[in-house]
Amino acid sequence: MRRVLEGGEKRDPKSETRNPKQIQSTTFENGSGKFITGRSHGRLVTVPRKRPWTHLLWREGPRNAKVFGEQHVNHATASRPGPVRSGSDCRFVSSPLVLVRTVADRQLVVAVSDEARAVGVRAGMTLTEARALCAGVMHADHDAGRDERGLETLARWMVRFTPVVSVREGSSLKHEGVKRDEENPWGDYLFLDLTGCERVFGGIGNIVRAVSEGLSQMRITFEIGLGPTLGSAYAIAACPASAGHVPSHSKTNLQETLTPLSVKGLRIDPETCAALHHLGVATIGQLMALPRAALPARFGNQLLLRLDQALGKAPESLVPLPYCAPIGASMEFEGTVESLEVMWIALRQLLRDVVKELSRRGCGAREVKATFKRAYADPIEKLVRLSRASRNGKELFELLRCALEQVETDVGFTGVVLDVARFERMREGQMSLMAHEEEEGEIELDRLVERIVARMEDEGLKQVKLLESYLPERAYGWNRIGDGRSGTRAGSPRYGGAVRPLQLLGDPVEVRVVVSPSDDRDGRPILFRDGGDVHELRHAVGPERISGEWWRGHEKTRDYFEVEDLTGKRSWMFRVNETGKWFLHGIFG
Amino acid sequence: MPELSQDKIRIVPEPPAEKLSQSHCAYAELDVTTNFTFLTGASHADELVLQAARLGHHAIAVTDVNTLAGVVRMHDSARQVADAGGWTPKVIIGTRLVFDDGPELLVWAPDRGAYANLCRLLTLGRRRAPKGECLLHLADFLDHSAGLLAGVVPSKPFVKTARVMGDLVNALGRDRLSVVMSRVYAGDDQTRMRNVASLAKRFGVDLVATNAVHYHEPSRRALQDVLTCVKNKCSIQEAGFKLWPNAERYLKSPEQMRRLFAEFPGAISRGLEIAERCTFSLSELRYEYPDEVVPAGMTAIEHLTRLAWEGAAERYPGGIPEKVRGLVLRELELIQKLKFEAYFLTVHDIVQFARSRGILCQGRGSAANSAVCYCIGVTSVNPDKFNLLFERFVSAARNEPPDIDVDFEHERREEVIQYIYEKYGRERAGMTATVITYRGRSAVRDVGKALGLGLDVVDQLAKRLDGWHRGTLNGEQLRDSGVDPNDATVLRLVGLTAQLLGFPRHLSQHTGGMVMTRGPLCEMVPIENASMEDRTVIEWDKDDIDALGILKVDVLALGMLTALSKGLRLINDACRGDACVAVDAERRVYKQFAAAPRRDAGVTTTEEERATQASPLQLHTLPSEDPVVYEMCSDADTIGVFQIESRAQMSMLPRLQPRKFYDLVIEVAIVRPGPIQGNMVHPYLQRRKLLREGRGHEITYESDELRDVLAHTLGVPLFQEQAMRVVMVAAGFTADEADKLRRAMAAWRKNGAIDTFYPKIIHGMLDNGYTREFAERVFEQIRGFGEYGFPESHAASFALLVYASAWMKRHHPAAFCAALLNSQPMGFYAPAQIIRDAIEHGVEVRCVDMNHSDWDCTLEERHEGTEARRHEGRERGKSEWGLSGPAVRLGLRRVKGLKAAHVDLIATVRQRVGRFESIDHLHRATGVSVATLRLLAEADAFSSLGLSRRQALWQVMSLSDEEMPLLDRVEEGSGVRVAEGSGVRVQGSGKASAFPEPLTLNPEPFPAFPEPLTLNPESFLPRMPLGQEVMTDYCTMGHSLKAHPLTLVREELTQRKIVTAKRMYELDEGWVKVAGMVLIRQRPGTASGIVFETLEDETGIVNLIVKPDIYERFRPAARYAGLLQADGYLQREGKVVHVIAKRMFDLSHLLAGYQFSSRDFH
């Protein structure tokens, strides 16, 4: 299966499938929605932009990649039993893929693609078992947190149908409330309270259709249940047999509607469910036939509560997803504006509005997107990132100005839109007395970094970090300053007994050395000649013997000496023991 | 098998003829970490010794971290090199002590006393830490430092070291203390060395030079780095400063060391001085037998002689046969000469203890070659009937202790072990360790991970090394795993894996080797904790012990002995119970005697009762040579019978047609890799056929001597002893040479040592007038034996158990079934098959019921007029000898999740109240938790109350542990506690609560509890369909008496044109489709990858043969399916019918929800 990916790259999947590392670095989100309490059979898979191995995921990406911000949305059928309603136009990648979670040294399969299911792989197996069934099975790590966020994103999308959208009957979206490790026993679902909304859409049927179409476009498999109560809607969605048709939602025949449905649709805990199963009680109808008074003693209060909630005899409220209004400002010009100065004035004005709103909410911006509309050309978008939240208008303005420096103004602008894409609550912490200066310095550095990044784009700035390696030329690396965060400065690894020069030569310079005693490989240098300069050495400390990194094919061993010549100049030099050649590698300051 | 441990035998490289470096300077390396400092040292002891010898080191110490586990290897390597005529350095025994509160110390033992101190110290540290760890404080060392020489390893900052120097100087004196200085080419060597020197000077202590050796040559650096990564669970790319910067920690030549320490010449000579003072060698460890076993006033040999003759008189009531008399005399003489008498007495003592406690036991292995062992009751192989080869057991030339393995009932072996600990004390008895070494698979895995290869690739590579191959990877295997064999990383992987093979990884406990000494054992070897409670393990393994000549007794566990013991008890009690048959038809007559086989209260009474009994059935009093037993065996009707229940054995039985005991011995021995690979099976069967057809005279022998040796196996050598005797009579080997040959046979796979015997055998036989062709054939046969041949005596020991279990199965199928079920897990078959087999033989098997069942399965009287449950498969010709016997009442042990203590409680209370009238009654009377009741309900154990599973569950669910105001109810006179888990709230999740604590009972009689329910649950609870009943039976108990699961899907199967097993047996050869639940998957090592699978349906069993290509092609189904469909060719071979599978499909989805388990790949 080949396909042209975003960016026009054509990849040979065979060569890709061989490389497990790439897959591992992909993360998945298994949001799956319950709409109008709809239950999805799908795992939502989001893949960051520009990743070329998208096709390795279960299905191909969506036609409309703009749905969730700018993320591709892929999906696959998850591991739950039941009919899989997936878009038939989906094309499949041929390799089976599973998501795994590592539990106590064992890699457990948590979700299975159709291809993997076809060869007998099931959720709950270990990866090894899955491999035994199908040697070519690929796997990626399951990321429950991203699933959670995916579901939330989907819930936000649903807000277009009703202001009251709830993720799992109002479980807090603040993630600390949700235990990550526990599989949600009732699956992923969303509740939409459509009361009153049908009039906007011209009937509830239209909403259902719109939701279905939207989800199909996102290639999410789903079940929709529609009911007068939360519980009944869930029960209908949870029973795939009934989900094919959207039942009427009148209260009068609610009891009949629920009678054939499985008790699993009551959102009861698995133990109760198992106990009912053991008693042979499979449907809500059978449950209702049991003597009501005998139930609490046997199953606790939850069962009756859930039953009553489904029947509308007990109240249940939704906790809607908190709405968070975006912060932004925009300005349309009356004609085209070509002068940068005017633009700046406009920007200042807009920023004033934005900063006001930020202050009102006690927040600071972390990401500001500026869109400059042009008359006869595509708008120019500039994204400015900040390493710490800020609502300082001047600061923001300077950054935007930096970003605007390279923008061509020939065509002329027709408007500016400012959008604070990311903002967060500002820390109003007390600064410690002693560390104040240091912190100030850090802030200064951050500012500098932000400005440079704004001017030179992401790739422009790098930061040195120390690595753990004995070989001096491998003992450092570069950190990219991607999101404006200046990275960790502390915690640089250092090797205990060794002395390292401040200045390391890019390439070691070969020098000619006189050694004493000359016949001895353990001899110390007494003189070296660098080009025309002769350095007579006062003393040489060493050797520090450093062997090559054999796993990278470096088998040679070096003896490093710290030497000082008669003028007091200190250098760092080494002999390659295998060849006996000498090199100058560094200079002490 | 004692001789099967050659995994640990490493091929010792050629020793150097002389010292390679004829150096004028001497040096002793005093700091050597071998690979017994797990995941740190990167060289084997022998490599280090040889390298030191080559370099001409004066001495080499072994100083592993807080352990002496590797010292024997070092000692033994040096001895082997010396034996081979090479020069070796002196081996100094020492340890690197790592404290939690001080600098590291190198400690060397100059003499036996100091060594004892060191062992005590390490024992102390290890006994107080969890398994495999050692926790020492510096103060411990100061207490145990007497006699020891020590070197302080100063670590930065030196201030810390300096702080404890004073204490050390005080404890040891300046004479015995040194400061260790090493030079490993760090950048600051010069400063550091001077600092160390000044530290030493400050305290007036000498410096000693070492090189902190971790490997024998610099090329091992890569392996050492990899080990570091494995230890730190990181990859080599991430390891960074966890690695060492260079490869300097190898054994350097004396010249090199002298040059490195030119500034401190005293440090080198101090090392030599220490080496000079260490005169201790492990060969000084003289093993001394415990003397408890000899009564006062007698010498050990006197006592043994007396026991032997007394035993002989008992064994042969009709007079001791001449042959035996001669054997015993000769053996006693040899035993006295080799001073092994105390060993025999020790074993005798253990066996005696087991007998006194009613624990069945039997010696086996080479010990069964001894007439003395037979006489003193250790083994059961009658020397009068068998040709024993005492040389196989004890050899005068090989100064090695004999090896006696004794099997005990597996459930009661711990009693024996604890007896030994008790008798000799923890200080004097310990269990042998087993060194777990790197095998192909684990080595590839660890090296691969360390090299940073993806888990996928590593798993792939590891998988290619299926099983226990010792080999390393070849190009083909690599390519198969999708790896380029020429890739540099892969080449490194291959090379490092090869180096890592055989490296010790950790110590584990041996299956049962016990070492006992006269003096404190902990002064001979450090003792550490085992992962199992109440066990202590020494640091040395079996080979180490052998090398030092220390004796051990193998206390092994055998499930069949447990089963036989339980079965005999059931039978004996049942026979006695005859008198009270009529007392109460409802009550179980057999039960009350059989009730308490295991638990404390029962033992003594049962013991007494048995004593008063006239002639209870015992293992050695079973009627012998019963023809119907052999008839059953010949029909391969041997499910559950010891040893001959495997597929291979069952297909051999009809061909061999055993008719007498010796045939069973052969049966046991012939289905072994040795005879099969040596191509001895077919010749033997052919000759046997000749014999049966009355053409025995056609069997020819090459010579009369060989006739003597081979006549009882019709001219085909089947046993190890025969191979040895053949070379003795035909090739002129002495007994000791023959023994060497045997050891070579055992190890030929490793080093091909057996081929060195080739010329001697061939020439010997040619000289004695045999043809070359015959000689070659004999050699090939011997070679083929390899490690997998059984000694005859061993086979005979096993055959005794085969006969006993077969006898019980034939004559007491109910007791046999119950005993097997009570001894689970054991054997080849799952309980469901054992139950089914019993039913097929006419035994009535009754379901678990809380009003009838105990924890164990029991025997009940067969009701008048009840027909045994007829099973459809019975017409297949299985006999119904169980029809007239008692019925088996399944025990509640079959119910998953129940606890024995709770069931005992129920049984005890039941005895008093007679019968539980309702669930509520049971709950109130016993106070067992609701969770337990729930398990009972789910297992359908309330049928005697007329309650179905769901009804019972419904009732149980209304109960609560908390609302038990009458918890502490007691009945008069009984000290039995009736309440369970008071105050312990048990979640209704099926987990039973903790063991009950005693409570007082109050004398109020039990009121009758009329069920207060006004509603009849039957009216609203749906009935459980049969399919689900069966399913639930399987889920809760692993079997069902209601129906076979396949009956539920038979319709579907018929649609697929699948025939039943019964129908299949009527078909002619040809294409057939069968299906069934997979009972067993087996891949015998000898069958070149062929997998045998056994399927079961409601009518019988189908034997599948799966060729490797088919297996691979249908791997998911073949390997994992619970319900398997197989299409293939039906093949008949006499009475045995196979299906050669060509296609296989997984039908498990038809039975979705069941939990079956097959026994895979035993």
PDB file of N, CA, C and O in Angstrom, chain B residues 887-932:
ATOM      1  N   ALA B 887     -17.279 -45.066  44.743  1.00  0.00           N
ATOM      2  CA  ALA B 887     -17.366 -43.874  43.905  1.00  0.00           C
ATOM      3  C   ALA B 887     -16.388 -42.828  44.429  1.00  0.00           C
ATOM      4  O   ALA B 887     -15.991 -42.853  45.588  1.00  0.00           O
ATOM      5  N   VAL B 888     -16.016 -41.923  43.547  1.00  0.00           N
ATOM      6  CA  VAL B 888     -15.127 -40.831  43.955  1.00  0.00           C
ATOM      7  C   VAL B 888     -15.969 -39.588  44.208  1.00  0.00           C
ATOM      8  O   VAL B 888     -16.775 -39.208  43.368  1.00  0.00           O
ATOM      9  N   ARG B 889     -15.813 -39.020  45.367  1.00  0.00           N
ATOM     10  CA  ARG B 889     -16.448 -37.737  45.632  1.00  0.00           C
ATOM     11  C   ARG B 889     -15.376 -36.675  45.439  1.00  0.00           C
ATOM     12  O   ARG B 889     -14.366 -36.674  46.143  1.00  0.00           O
ATOM     13  N   LEU B 890     -15.605 -35.842  44.494  1.00  0.00           N
ATOM     14  CA  LEU B 890     -14.586 -34.827  44.229  1.00  0.00           C
ATOM     15  C   LEU B 890     -14.429 -33.916  45.434  1.00  0.00           C
ATOM     16  O   LEU B 890     -15.404 -33.580  46.102  1.00  0.00           O
ATOM     17  N   GLY B 891     -13.213 -33.535  45.677  1.00  0.00           N
ATOM     18  CA  GLY B 891     -12.931 -32.673  46.813  1.00  0.00           C
ATOM     19  C   GLY B 891     -13.060 -31.214  46.428  1.00  0.00           C
ATOM     20  O   GLY B 891     -12.981 -30.850  45.263  1.00  0.00           O
ATOM     21  N   LEU B 892     -13.243 -30.395  47.421  1.00  0.00           N
ATOM     22  CA  LEU B 892     -13.412 -28.968  47.156  1.00  0.00           C
ATOM     23  C   LEU B 892     -12.100 -28.324  46.731  1.00  0.00           C
ATOM     24  O   LEU B 892     -12.066 -27.163  46.349  1.00  0.00           O
ATOM     25  N   ARG B 893     -10.994 -29.072  46.791  1.00  0.00           N
ATOM     26  CA  ARG B 893      -9.735 -28.527  46.287  1.00  0.00           C
ATOM     27  C   ARG B 893      -9.827 -28.256  44.795  1.00  0.00           C
ATOM     28  O   ARG B 893      -9.037 -27.504  44.246  1.00  0.00           O
ATOM     29  N   ARG B 894     -10.798 -28.892  44.154  1.00  0.00           N
ATOM     30  CA  ARG B 894     -10.956 -28.651  42.721  1.00  0.00           C
ATOM     31  C   ARG B 894     -11.489 -27.245  42.447  1.00  0.00           C
ATOM     32  O   ARG B 894     -11.359 -26.741  41.348  1.00  0.00           O
ATOM     33  N   VAL B 895     -12.144 -26.668  43.423  1.00  0.00           N
ATOM     34  CA  VAL B 895     -12.757 -25.356  43.199  1.00  0.00           C
ATOM     35  C   VAL B 895     -11.684 -24.279  43.301  1.00  0.00           C
ATOM     36  O   VAL B 895     -11.022 -24.148  44.323  1.00  0.00           O
ATOM     37  N   LYS B 896     -11.547 -23.550  42.236  1.00  0.00           N
ATOM     38  CA  LYS B 896     -10.494 -22.543  42.211  1.00  0.00           C
ATOM     39  C   LYS B 896     -10.779 -21.450  43.228  1.00  0.00           C
ATOM     40  O   LYS B 896     -11.900 -20.946  43.302  1.00  0.00           O
ATOM     41  N   GLY B 897      -9.785 -21.098  43.975  1.00  0.00           N
ATOM     42  CA  GLY B 897      -9.923 -19.953  44.876  1.00  0.00           C
ATOM     43  C   GLY B 897     -10.270 -20.332  46.304  1.00  0.00           C
ATOM     44  O   GLY B 897     -10.088 -19.534  47.208  1.00  0.00           O
ATOM     45  N   LEU B 898     -10.771 -21.550  46.519  1.00  0.00           N
ATOM     46  CA  LEU B 898     -11.092 -21.936  47.890  1.00  0.00           C
ATOM     47  C   LEU B 898      -9.819 -22.196  48.674  1.00  0.00           C
ATOM     48  O   LEU B 898      -8.804 -22.610  48.126  1.00  0.00           O
ATOM     49  N   LYS B 899      -9.887 -22.010  49.968  1.00  0.00           N
ATOM     50  CA  LYS B 899      -8.717 -22.232  50.813  1.00  0.00           C
ATOM     51  C   LYS B 899      -8.944 -23.478  51.653  1.00  0.00           C
ATOM     52  O   LYS B 899     -10.053 -23.701  52.161  1.00  0.00           O
ATOM     53  N   ALA B 900      -7.897 -24.251  51.808  1.00  0.00           N
ATOM     54  CA  ALA B 900      -8.013 -25.513  52.532  1.00  0.00           C
ATOM     55  C   ALA B 900      -8.552 -25.280  53.940  1.00  0.00           C
ATOM     56  O   ALA B 900      -9.391 -26.034  54.433  1.00  0.00           O
ATOM     57  N   ALA B 901      -8.096 -24.205  54.571  1.00  0.00           N
ATOM     58  CA  ALA B 901      -8.498 -23.971  55.954  1.00  0.00           C
ATOM     59  C   ALA B 901     -10.005 -23.797  56.062  1.00  0.00           C
ATOM     60  O   ALA B 901     -10.640 -24.320  56.982  1.00  0.00           O
ATOM     61  N   HIS B 902     -10.581 -23.093  55.109  1.00  0.00           N
ATOM     62  CA  HIS B 902     -12.021 -22.859  55.151  1.00  0.00           C
ATOM     63  C   HIS B 902     -12.782 -24.152  54.938  1.00  0.00           C
ATOM     64  O   HIS B 902     -13.786 -24.426  55.590  1.00  0.00           O
ATOM     65  N   VAL B 903     -12.291 -24.950  53.994  1.00  0.00           N
ATOM     66  CA  VAL B 903     -12.979 -26.200  53.700  1.00  0.00           C
ATOM     67  C   VAL B 903     -12.887 -27.124  54.912  1.00  0.00           C
ATOM     68  O   VAL B 903     -13.861 -27.795  55.279  1.00  0.00           O
ATOM     69  N   ASP B 904     -11.735 -27.156  55.544  1.00  0.00           N
ATOM     70  CA  ASP B 904     -11.587 -27.983  56.736  1.00  0.00           C
ATOM     71  C   ASP B 904     -12.581 -27.570  57.806  1.00  0.00           C
ATOM     72  O   ASP B 904     -13.183 -28.398  58.481  1.00  0.00           O
ATOM     73  N   LEU B 905     -12.737 -26.275  57.915  1.00  0.00           N
ATOM     74  CA  LEU B 905     -13.667 -25.749  58.898  1.00  0.00           C
ATOM     75  C   LEU B 905     -15.071 -26.270  58.616  1.00  0.00           C
ATOM     76  O   LEU B 905     -15.769 -26.776  59.496  1.00  0.00           O
ATOM     77  N   ILE B 906     -15.449 -26.179  57.345  1.00  0.00           N
ATOM     78  CA  ILE B 906     -16.780 -26.653  56.952  1.00  0.00           C
ATOM     79  C   ILE B 906     -16.907 -28.143  57.277  1.00  0.00           C
ATOM     80  O   ILE B 906     -17.891 -28.583  57.867  1.00  0.00           O
ATOM     81  N   ALA B 907     -15.873 -28.907  56.931  1.00  0.00           N
ATOM     82  CA  ALA B 907     -15.944 -30.357  57.137  1.00  0.00           C
ATOM     83  C   ALA B 907     -16.053 -30.682  58.623  1.00  0.00           C
ATOM     84  O   ALA B 907     -16.805 -31.569  59.021  1.00  0.00           O
ATOM     85  N   THR B 908     -15.297 -29.956  59.428  1.00  0.00           N
ATOM     86  CA  THR B 908     -15.322 -30.235  60.866  1.00  0.00           C
ATOM     87  C   THR B 908     -16.698 -29.940  61.449  1.00  0.00           C
ATOM     88  O   THR B 908     -17.252 -30.740  62.201  1.00  0.00           O
ATOM     89  N   VAL B 909     -17.222 -28.790  61.100  1.00  0.00           N
ATOM     90  CA  VAL B 909     -18.525 -28.422  61.637  1.00  0.00           C
ATOM     91  C   VAL B 909     -19.586 -29.395  61.130  1.00  0.00           C
ATOM     92  O   VAL B 909     -20.483 -29.806  61.855  1.00  0.00           O
ATOM     93  N   ARG B 910     -19.435 -29.807  59.899  1.00  0.00           N
ATOM     94  CA  ARG B 910     -20.421 -30.699  59.306  1.00  0.00           C
ATOM     95  C   ARG B 910     -20.471 -32.017  60.064  1.00  0.00           C
ATOM     96  O   ARG B 910     -21.522 -32.593  60.273  1.00  0.00           O
ATOM     97  N   GLN B 911     -19.310 -32.486  60.462  1.00  0.00           N
ATOM     98  CA  GLN B 911     -19.271 -33.742  61.203  1.00  0.00           C
ATOM     99  C   GLN B 911     -20.124 -33.639  62.460  1.00  0.00           C
ATOM    100  O   GLN B 911     -20.728 -34.614  62.890  1.00  0.00           O
ATOM    101  N   ARG B 912     -20.134 -32.450  63.023  1.00  0.00           N
ATOM    102  CA  ARG B 912     -20.856 -32.287  64.264  1.00  0.00           C
ATOM    103  C   ARG B 912     -22.353 -32.112  64.021  1.00  0.00           C
ATOM    104  O   ARG B 912     -23.176 -32.700  64.696  1.00  0.00           O
ATOM    105  N   VAL B 913     -22.695 -31.287  63.024  1.00  0.00           N
ATOM    106  CA  VAL B 913     -24.115 -30.997  62.839  1.00  0.00           C
ATOM    107  C   VAL B 913     -24.770 -31.994  61.901  1.00  0.00           C
ATOM    108  O   VAL B 913     -25.982 -31.975  61.733  1.00  0.00           O
ATOM    109  N   GLY B 914     -23.977 -32.853  61.312  1.00  0.00           N
ATOM    110  CA  GLY B 914     -24.542 -33.861  60.438  1.00  0.00           C
ATOM    111  C   GLY B 914     -24.735 -33.356  59.036  1.00  0.00           C
ATOM    112  O   GLY B 914     -24.133 -33.868  58.106  1.00  0.00           O
ATOM    113  N   ARG B 915     -25.471 -32.295  58.903  1.00  0.00           N
ATOM    114  CA  ARG B 915     -25.776 -31.876  57.553  1.00  0.00           C
ATOM    115  C   ARG B 915     -26.226 -30.424  57.614  1.00  0.00           C
ATOM    116  O   ARG B 915     -26.906 -30.014  58.543  1.00  0.00           O
ATOM    117  N   PHE B 916     -25.831 -29.671  56.616  1.00  0.00           N
ATOM    118  CA  PHE B 916     -26.278 -28.282  56.565  1.00  0.00           C
ATOM    119  C   PHE B 916     -27.613 -28.229  55.848  1.00  0.00           C
ATOM    120  O   PHE B 916     -27.764 -28.795  54.766  1.00  0.00           O
ATOM    121  N   GLU B 917     -28.560 -27.538  56.491  1.00  0.00           N
ATOM    122  CA  GLU B 917     -29.895 -27.539  55.918  1.00  0.00           C
ATOM    123  C   GLU B 917     -30.108 -26.411  54.922  1.00  0.00           C
ATOM    124  O   GLU B 917     -31.001 -26.462  54.104  1.00  0.00           O
ATOM    125  N   SER B 918     -29.307 -25.382  55.054  1.00  0.00           N
ATOM    126  CA  SER B 918     -29.458 -24.272  54.114  1.00  0.00           C
ATOM    127  C   SER B 918     -28.138 -23.516  54.051  1.00  0.00           C
ATOM    128  O   SER B 918     -27.236 -23.763  54.842  1.00  0.00           O
ATOM    129  N   ILE B 919     -28.082 -22.636  53.130  1.00  0.00           N
ATOM    130  CA  ILE B 919     -26.870 -21.829  52.998  1.00  0.00           C
ATOM    131  C   ILE B 919     -26.686 -20.985  54.248  1.00  0.00           C
ATOM    132  O   ILE B 919     -25.577 -20.843  54.772  1.00  0.00           O
ATOM    133  N   ASP B 920     -27.784 -20.455  54.701  1.00  0.00           N
ATOM    134  CA  ASP B 920     -27.731 -19.639  55.893  1.00  0.00           C
ATOM    135  C   ASP B 920     -27.188 -20.452  57.075  1.00  0.00           C
ATOM    136  O   ASP B 920     -26.348 -19.975  57.847  1.00  0.00           O
ATOM    137  N   HIS B 921     -27.667 -21.662  57.178  1.00  0.00           N
ATOM    138  CA  HIS B 921     -27.185 -22.560  58.222  1.00  0.00           C
ATOM    139  C   HIS B 921     -25.666 -22.722  58.136  1.00  0.00           C
ATOM    140  O   HIS B 921     -24.943 -22.552  59.110  1.00  0.00           O
ATOM    141  N   LEU B 922     -25.234 -23.013  56.960  1.00  0.00           N
ATOM    142  CA  LEU B 922     -23.787 -23.179  56.747  1.00  0.00           C
ATOM    143  C   LEU B 922     -23.049 -21.914  57.146  1.00  0.00           C
ATOM    144  O   LEU B 922     -22.035 -21.950  57.850  1.00  0.00           O
ATOM    145  N   HIS B 923     -23.585 -20.796  56.742  1.00  0.00           N
ATOM    146  CA  HIS B 923     -22.920 -19.528  56.999  1.00  0.00           C
ATOM    147  C   HIS B 923     -22.827 -19.256  58.503  1.00  0.00           C
ATOM    148  O   HIS B 923     -21.779 -18.946  59.039  1.00  0.00           O
ATOM    149  N   ARG B 924     -23.965 -19.448  59.166  1.00  0.00           N
ATOM    150  CA  ARG B 924     -23.972 -19.150  60.597  1.00  0.00           C
ATOM    151  C   ARG B 924     -23.162 -20.168  61.374  1.00  0.00           C
ATOM    152  O   ARG B 924     -22.475 -19.834  62.336  1.00  0.00           O
ATOM    153  N   ALA B 925     -23.265 -21.429  60.971  1.00  0.00           N
ATOM    154  CA  ALA B 925     -22.605 -22.477  61.744  1.00  0.00           C
ATOM    155  C   ALA B 925     -21.091 -22.402  61.612  1.00  0.00           C
ATOM    156  O   ALA B 925     -20.366 -22.673  62.570  1.00  0.00           O
ATOM    157  N   THR B 926     -20.633 -22.052  60.464  1.00  0.00           N
ATOM    158  CA  THR B 926     -19.182 -22.071  60.268  1.00  0.00           C
ATOM    159  C   THR B 926     -18.582 -20.686  60.254  1.00  0.00           C
ATOM    160  O   THR B 926     -17.402 -20.524  60.548  1.00  0.00           O
ATOM    161  N   GLY B 927     -19.386 -19.703  59.897  1.00  0.00           N
ATOM    162  CA  GLY B 927     -18.847 -18.355  59.840  1.00  0.00           C
ATOM    163  C   GLY B 927     -17.880 -18.130  58.697  1.00  0.00           C
ATOM    164  O   GLY B 927     -17.121 -17.171  58.717  1.00  0.00           O
ATOM    165  N   VAL B 928     -17.903 -19.003  57.702  1.00  0.00           N
ATOM    166  CA  VAL B 928     -17.006 -18.748  56.565  1.00  0.00           C
ATOM    167  C   VAL B 928     -17.491 -17.500  55.845  1.00  0.00           C
ATOM    168  O   VAL B 928     -18.656 -17.134  55.919  1.00  0.00           O
ATOM    169  N   SER B 929     -16.602 -16.884  55.166  1.00  0.00           N
ATOM    170  CA  SER B 929     -16.925 -15.595  54.572  1.00  0.00           C
ATOM    171  C   SER B 929     -17.876 -15.774  53.399  1.00  0.00           C
ATOM    172  O   SER B 929     -17.982 -16.844  52.810  1.00  0.00           O
ATOM    173  N   VAL B 930     -18.519 -14.692  53.068  1.00  0.00           N
ATOM    174  CA  VAL B 930     -19.435 -14.720  51.931  1.00  0.00           C
ATOM    175  C   VAL B 930     -18.667 -15.034  50.657  1.00  0.00           C
ATOM    176  O   VAL B 930     -19.165 -15.736  49.772  1.00  0.00           O
ATOM    177  N   ALA B 931     -17.452 -14.548  50.590  1.00  0.00           N
ATOM    178  CA  ALA B 931     -16.664 -14.811  49.397  1.00  0.00           C
ATOM    179  C   ALA B 931     -16.483 -16.312  49.199  1.00  0.00           C
ATOM    180  O   ALA B 931     -16.572 -16.827  48.085  1.00  0.00           O
ATOM    181  N   THR B 932     -16.227 -17.017  50.298  1.00  0.00           N
ATOM    182  CA  THR B 932     -16.061 -18.459  50.207  1.00  0.00           C
ATOM    183  C   THR B 932     -17.363 -19.112  49.769  1.00  0.00           C
ATOM    184  O   THR B 932     -17.379 -19.980  48.894  1.00  0.00           O
TER     185      THR B 932
END
